[in-house]
PDB file of C-alpha atoms in Angstrom:
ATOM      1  CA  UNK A 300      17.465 -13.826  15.091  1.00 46.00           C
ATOM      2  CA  UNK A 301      15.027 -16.030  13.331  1.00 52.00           C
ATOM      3  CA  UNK A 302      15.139 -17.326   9.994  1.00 57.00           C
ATOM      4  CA  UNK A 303      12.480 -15.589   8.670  1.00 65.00           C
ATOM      5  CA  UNK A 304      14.099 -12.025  10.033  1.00 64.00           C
ATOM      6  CA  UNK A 305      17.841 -13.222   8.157  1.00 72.00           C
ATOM      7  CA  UNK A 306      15.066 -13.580   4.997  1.00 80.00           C
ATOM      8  CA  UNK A 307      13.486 -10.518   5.250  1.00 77.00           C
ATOM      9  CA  UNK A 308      16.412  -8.275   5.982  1.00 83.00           C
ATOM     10  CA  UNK A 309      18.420 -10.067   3.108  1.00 86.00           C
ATOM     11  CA  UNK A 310      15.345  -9.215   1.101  1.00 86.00           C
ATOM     12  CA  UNK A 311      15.546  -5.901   1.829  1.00 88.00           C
ATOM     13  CA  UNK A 312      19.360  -5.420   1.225  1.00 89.00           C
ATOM     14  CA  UNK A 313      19.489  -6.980  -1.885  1.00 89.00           C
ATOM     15  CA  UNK A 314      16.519  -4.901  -3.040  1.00 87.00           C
ATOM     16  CA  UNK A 315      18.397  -1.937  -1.550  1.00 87.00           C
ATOM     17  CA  UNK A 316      21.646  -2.915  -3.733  1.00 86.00           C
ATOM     18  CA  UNK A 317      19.840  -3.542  -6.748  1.00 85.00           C
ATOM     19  CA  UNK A 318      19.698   0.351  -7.008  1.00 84.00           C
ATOM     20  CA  UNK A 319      21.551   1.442  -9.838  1.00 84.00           C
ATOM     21  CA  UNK A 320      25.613   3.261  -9.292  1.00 83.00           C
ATOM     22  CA  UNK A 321      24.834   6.060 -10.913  1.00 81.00           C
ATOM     23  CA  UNK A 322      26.933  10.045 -11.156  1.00 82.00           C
ATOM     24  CA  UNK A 323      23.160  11.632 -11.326  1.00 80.00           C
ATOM     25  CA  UNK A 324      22.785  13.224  -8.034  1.00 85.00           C
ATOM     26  CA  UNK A 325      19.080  12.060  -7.410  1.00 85.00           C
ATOM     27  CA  UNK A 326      19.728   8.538  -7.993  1.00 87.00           C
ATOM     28  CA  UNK A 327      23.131   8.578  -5.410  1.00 90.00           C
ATOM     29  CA  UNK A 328      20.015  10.321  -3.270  1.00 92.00           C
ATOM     30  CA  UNK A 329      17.842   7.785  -3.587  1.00 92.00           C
ATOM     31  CA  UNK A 330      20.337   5.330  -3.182  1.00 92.00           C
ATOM     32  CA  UNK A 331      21.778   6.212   0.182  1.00 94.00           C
ATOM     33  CA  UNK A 332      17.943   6.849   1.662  1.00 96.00           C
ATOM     34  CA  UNK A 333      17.257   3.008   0.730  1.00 95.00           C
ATOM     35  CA  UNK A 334      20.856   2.286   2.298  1.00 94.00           C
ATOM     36  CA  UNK A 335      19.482   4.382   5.522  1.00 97.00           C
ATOM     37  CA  UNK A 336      16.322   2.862   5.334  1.00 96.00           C
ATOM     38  CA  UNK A 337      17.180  -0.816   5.452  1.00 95.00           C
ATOM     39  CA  UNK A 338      20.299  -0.176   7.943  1.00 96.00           C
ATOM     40  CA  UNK A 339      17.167   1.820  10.125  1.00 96.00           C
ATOM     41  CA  UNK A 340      15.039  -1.374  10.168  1.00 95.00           C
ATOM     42  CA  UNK A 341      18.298  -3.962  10.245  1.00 93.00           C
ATOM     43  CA  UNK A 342      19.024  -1.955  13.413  1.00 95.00           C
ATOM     44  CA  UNK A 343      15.377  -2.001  14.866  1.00 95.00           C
ATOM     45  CA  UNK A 344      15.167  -5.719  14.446  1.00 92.00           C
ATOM     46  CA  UNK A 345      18.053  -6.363  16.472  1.00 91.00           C
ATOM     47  CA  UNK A 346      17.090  -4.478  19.157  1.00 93.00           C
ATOM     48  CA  UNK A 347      13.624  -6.371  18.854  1.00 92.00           C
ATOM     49  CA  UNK A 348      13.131  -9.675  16.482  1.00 88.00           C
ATOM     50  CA  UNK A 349       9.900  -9.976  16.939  1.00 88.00           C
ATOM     51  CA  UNK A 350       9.127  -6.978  14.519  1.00 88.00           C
ATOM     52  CA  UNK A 351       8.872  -8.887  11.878  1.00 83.00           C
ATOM     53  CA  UNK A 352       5.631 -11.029  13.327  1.00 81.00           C
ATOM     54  CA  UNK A 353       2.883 -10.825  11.780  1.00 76.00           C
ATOM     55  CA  UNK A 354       1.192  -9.105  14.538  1.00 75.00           C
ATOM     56  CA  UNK A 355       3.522  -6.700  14.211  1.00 82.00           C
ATOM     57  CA  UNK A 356       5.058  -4.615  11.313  1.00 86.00           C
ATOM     58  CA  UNK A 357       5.811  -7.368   9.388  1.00 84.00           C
ATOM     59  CA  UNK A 358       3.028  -5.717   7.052  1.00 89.00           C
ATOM     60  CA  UNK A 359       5.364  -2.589   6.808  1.00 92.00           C
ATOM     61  CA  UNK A 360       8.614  -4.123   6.218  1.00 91.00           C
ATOM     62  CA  UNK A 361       7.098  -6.239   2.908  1.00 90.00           C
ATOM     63  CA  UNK A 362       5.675  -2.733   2.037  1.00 93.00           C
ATOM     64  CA  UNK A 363       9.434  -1.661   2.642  1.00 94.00           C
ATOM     65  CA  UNK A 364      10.747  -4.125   0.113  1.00 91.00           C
ATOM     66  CA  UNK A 365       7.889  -3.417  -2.155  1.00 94.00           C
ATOM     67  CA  UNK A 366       8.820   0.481  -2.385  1.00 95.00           C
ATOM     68  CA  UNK A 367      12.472  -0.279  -2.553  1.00 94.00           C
ATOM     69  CA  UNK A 368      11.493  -2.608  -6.074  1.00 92.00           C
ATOM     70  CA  UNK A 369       9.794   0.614  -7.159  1.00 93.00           C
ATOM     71  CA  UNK A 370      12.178   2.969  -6.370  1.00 92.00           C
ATOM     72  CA  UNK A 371      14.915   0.816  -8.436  1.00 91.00           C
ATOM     73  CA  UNK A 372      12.444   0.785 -11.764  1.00 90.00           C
ATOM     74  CA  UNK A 373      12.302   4.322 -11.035  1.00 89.00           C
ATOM     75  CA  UNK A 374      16.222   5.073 -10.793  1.00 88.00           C
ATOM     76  CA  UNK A 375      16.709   2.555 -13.839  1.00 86.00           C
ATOM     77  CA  UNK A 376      14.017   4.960 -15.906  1.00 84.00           C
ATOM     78  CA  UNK A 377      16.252   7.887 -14.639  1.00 82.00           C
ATOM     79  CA  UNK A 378      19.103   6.223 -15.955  1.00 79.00           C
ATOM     80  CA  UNK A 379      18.078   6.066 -19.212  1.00 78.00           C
ATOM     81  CA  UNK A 380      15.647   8.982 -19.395  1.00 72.00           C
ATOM     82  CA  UNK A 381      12.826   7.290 -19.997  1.00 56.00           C
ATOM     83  CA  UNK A 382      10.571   9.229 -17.810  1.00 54.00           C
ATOM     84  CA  UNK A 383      10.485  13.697 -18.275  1.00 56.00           C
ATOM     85  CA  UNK A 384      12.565  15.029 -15.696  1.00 64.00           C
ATOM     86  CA  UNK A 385      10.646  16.820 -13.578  1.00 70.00           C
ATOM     87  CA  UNK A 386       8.337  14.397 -12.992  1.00 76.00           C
ATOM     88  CA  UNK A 387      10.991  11.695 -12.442  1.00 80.00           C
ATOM     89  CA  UNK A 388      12.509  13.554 -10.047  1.00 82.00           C
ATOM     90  CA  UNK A 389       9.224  14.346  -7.793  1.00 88.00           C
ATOM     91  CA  UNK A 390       8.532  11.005  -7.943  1.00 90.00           C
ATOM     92  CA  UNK A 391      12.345   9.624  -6.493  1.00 90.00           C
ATOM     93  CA  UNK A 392      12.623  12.332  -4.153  1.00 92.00           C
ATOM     94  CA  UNK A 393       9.168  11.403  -2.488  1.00 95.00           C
ATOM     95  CA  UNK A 394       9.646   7.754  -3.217  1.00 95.00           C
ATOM     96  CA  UNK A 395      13.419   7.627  -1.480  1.00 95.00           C
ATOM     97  CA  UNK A 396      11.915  10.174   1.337  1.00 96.00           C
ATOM     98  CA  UNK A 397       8.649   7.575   2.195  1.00 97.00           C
ATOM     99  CA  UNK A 398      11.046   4.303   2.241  1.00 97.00           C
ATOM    100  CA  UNK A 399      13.308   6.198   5.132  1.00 97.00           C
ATOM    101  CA  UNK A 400      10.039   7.355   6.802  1.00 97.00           C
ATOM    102  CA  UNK A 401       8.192   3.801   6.588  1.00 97.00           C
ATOM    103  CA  UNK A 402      11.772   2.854   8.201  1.00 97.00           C
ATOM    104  CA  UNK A 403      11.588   5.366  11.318  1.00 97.00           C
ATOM    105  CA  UNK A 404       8.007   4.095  11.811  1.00 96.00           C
ATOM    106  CA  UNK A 405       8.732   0.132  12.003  1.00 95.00           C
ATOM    107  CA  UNK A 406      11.752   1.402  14.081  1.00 96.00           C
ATOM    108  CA  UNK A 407       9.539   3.439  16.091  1.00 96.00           C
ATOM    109  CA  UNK A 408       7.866   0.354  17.374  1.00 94.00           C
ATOM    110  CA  UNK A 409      10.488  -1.948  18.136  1.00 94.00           C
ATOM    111  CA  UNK A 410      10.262  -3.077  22.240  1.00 92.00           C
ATOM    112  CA  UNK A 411      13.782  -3.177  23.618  1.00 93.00           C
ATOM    113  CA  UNK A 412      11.949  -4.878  26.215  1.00 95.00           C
ATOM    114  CA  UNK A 413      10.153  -7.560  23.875  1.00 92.00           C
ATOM    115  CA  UNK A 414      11.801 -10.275  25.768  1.00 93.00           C
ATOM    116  CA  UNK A 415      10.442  -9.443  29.580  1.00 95.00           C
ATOM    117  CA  UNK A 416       7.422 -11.426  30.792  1.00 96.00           C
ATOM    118  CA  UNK A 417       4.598  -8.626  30.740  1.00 94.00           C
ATOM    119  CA  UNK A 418       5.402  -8.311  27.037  1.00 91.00           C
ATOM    120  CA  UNK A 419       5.451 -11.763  25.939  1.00 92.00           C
ATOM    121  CA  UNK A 420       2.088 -12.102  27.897  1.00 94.00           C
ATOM    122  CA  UNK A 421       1.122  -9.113  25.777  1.00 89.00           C
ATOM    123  CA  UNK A 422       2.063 -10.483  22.408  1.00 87.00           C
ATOM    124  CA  UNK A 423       0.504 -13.980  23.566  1.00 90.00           C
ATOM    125  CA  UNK A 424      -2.745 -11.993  24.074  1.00 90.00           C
ATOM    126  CA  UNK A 425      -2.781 -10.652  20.357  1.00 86.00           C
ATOM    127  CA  UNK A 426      -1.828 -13.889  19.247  1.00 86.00           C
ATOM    128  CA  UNK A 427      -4.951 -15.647  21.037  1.00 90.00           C
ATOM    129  CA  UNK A 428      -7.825 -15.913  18.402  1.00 92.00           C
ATOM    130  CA  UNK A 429     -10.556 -13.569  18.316  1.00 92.00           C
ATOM    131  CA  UNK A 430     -13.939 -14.257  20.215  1.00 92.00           C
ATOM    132  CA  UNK A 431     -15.945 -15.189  17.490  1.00 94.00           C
ATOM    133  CA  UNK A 432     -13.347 -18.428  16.729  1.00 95.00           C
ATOM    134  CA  UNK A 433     -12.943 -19.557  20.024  1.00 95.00           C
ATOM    135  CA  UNK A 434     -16.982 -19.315  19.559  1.00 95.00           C
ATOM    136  CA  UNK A 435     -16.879 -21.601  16.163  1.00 95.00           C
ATOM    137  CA  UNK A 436     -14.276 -23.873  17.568  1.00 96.00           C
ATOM    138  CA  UNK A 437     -16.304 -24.666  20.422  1.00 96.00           C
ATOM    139  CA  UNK A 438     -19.614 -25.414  18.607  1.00 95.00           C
ATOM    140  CA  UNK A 439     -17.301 -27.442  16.227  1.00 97.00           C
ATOM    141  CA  UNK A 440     -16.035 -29.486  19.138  1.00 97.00           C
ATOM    142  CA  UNK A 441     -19.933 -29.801  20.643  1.00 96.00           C
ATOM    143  CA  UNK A 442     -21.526 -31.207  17.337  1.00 97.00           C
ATOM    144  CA  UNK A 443     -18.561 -33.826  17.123  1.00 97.00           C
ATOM    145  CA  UNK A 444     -19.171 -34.858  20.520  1.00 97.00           C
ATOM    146  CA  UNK A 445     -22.876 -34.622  20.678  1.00 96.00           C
ATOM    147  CA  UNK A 446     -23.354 -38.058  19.498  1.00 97.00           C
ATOM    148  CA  UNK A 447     -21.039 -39.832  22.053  1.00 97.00           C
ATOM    149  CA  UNK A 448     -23.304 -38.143  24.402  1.00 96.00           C
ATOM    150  CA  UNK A 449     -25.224 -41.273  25.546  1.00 96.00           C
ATOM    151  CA  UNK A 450     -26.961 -42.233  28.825  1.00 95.00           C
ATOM    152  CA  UNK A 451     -23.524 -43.339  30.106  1.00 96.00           C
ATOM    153  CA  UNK A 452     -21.094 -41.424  27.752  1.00 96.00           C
ATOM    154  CA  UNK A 453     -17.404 -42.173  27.363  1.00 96.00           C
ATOM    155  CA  UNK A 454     -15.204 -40.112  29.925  1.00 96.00           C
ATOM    156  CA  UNK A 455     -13.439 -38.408  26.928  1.00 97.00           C
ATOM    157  CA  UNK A 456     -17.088 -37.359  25.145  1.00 96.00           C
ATOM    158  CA  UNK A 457     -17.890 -35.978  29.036  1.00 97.00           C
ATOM    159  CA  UNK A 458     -14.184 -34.522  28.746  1.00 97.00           C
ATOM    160  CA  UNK A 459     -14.637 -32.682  25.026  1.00 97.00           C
ATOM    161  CA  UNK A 460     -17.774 -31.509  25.816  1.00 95.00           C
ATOM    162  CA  UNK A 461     -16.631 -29.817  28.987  1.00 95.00           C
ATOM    163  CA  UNK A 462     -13.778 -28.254  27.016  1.00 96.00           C
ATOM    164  CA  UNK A 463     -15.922 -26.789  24.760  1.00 95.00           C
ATOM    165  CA  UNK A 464     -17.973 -24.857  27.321  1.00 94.00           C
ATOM    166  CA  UNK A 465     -14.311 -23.820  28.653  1.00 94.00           C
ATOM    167  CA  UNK A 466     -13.172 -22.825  25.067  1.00 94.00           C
ATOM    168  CA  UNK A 467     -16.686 -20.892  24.789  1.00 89.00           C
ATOM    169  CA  UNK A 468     -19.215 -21.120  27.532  1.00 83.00           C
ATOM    170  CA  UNK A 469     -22.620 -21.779  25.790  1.00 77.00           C
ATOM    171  CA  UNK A 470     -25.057 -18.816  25.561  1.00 72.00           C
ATOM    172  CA  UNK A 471     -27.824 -18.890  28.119  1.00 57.00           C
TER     173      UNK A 471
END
């Protein structure tokens, strides 16, 4: 596991923990849905580390920890009966149900075949930039070159300036 996975998960456990102990039956709710919810995605991202990618749900599991902070301000209120009840509780119950639901989904897309070589071409694809900057990075690379284009240019200006029409054949 990567570095940035132990951070994330860690992330997510202490924000899970930081739930308050509490005898009131919808905060010991909403505490064991976070539990479920980050041992869900804990699970997941051992079966498949590259979850946490950027091209991937790493979008969701920072939502994850986001909606676990909330739901701890929320069970803190409840604590101290800051909020009314009824609306305190509508709000845990559908707060503590979404962060096990967001869990199921990042879950739902782990690979327990990210590792085999049609997948890792398949990430490498979505990693590749889009069209449009391989376009910019091309004309870039042209207009630097363009003026080492001489009547007998320098083998690397010839080189660059055939890389950019690899990179992004010109437009006819």
């Amino acid at each position: 596991m990567i570095s940035r996975d132990i951070d994330l998960l860690a992330e997510l456990r202490r924000a899970e923990a930081s739930l308050p102990d509490s005898e009131v039956p919808l905060i010991q709710r909403a505490r064991e849905r976070s539990r479920e919810a980050v041992d869900i995605v804990t699970a997941a991202v051992a079966v498949d580390p590259t979850l946490s990618d950027a091209d991937r749900c790493c979008r969701d599991i920072d939502l994850l920890a986001e909606l676990l902070c909330h739901l701890r301000v929320l069970a803190r209120q409840a604590e101290q009966h800051r909020l009314a009840a009824d609306e305190l509780e509508a709000e845990l119950e559908a707060l503590s149900a979404r962060v096990v639901e967001l869990a199921r989904r990042i879950a739902a897309a782990a690979l327990p075949d990210w590792d085999a070589p049609a997948r890792i071409r398949e990430r490498s694809e979505r990693l590749l930039p889009s069209r449009e900057t391989l376009e910019e990075i091309a004309d870039r690379l042209r207009r630097a070159v363009q003026p080492a284009l001489l009547s007998h240019p320098a083998p690397e200006a010839v080189r660059l300036a055939a890389l950019a029409d690899q990179i992004a054949p010109r437009q006819a």
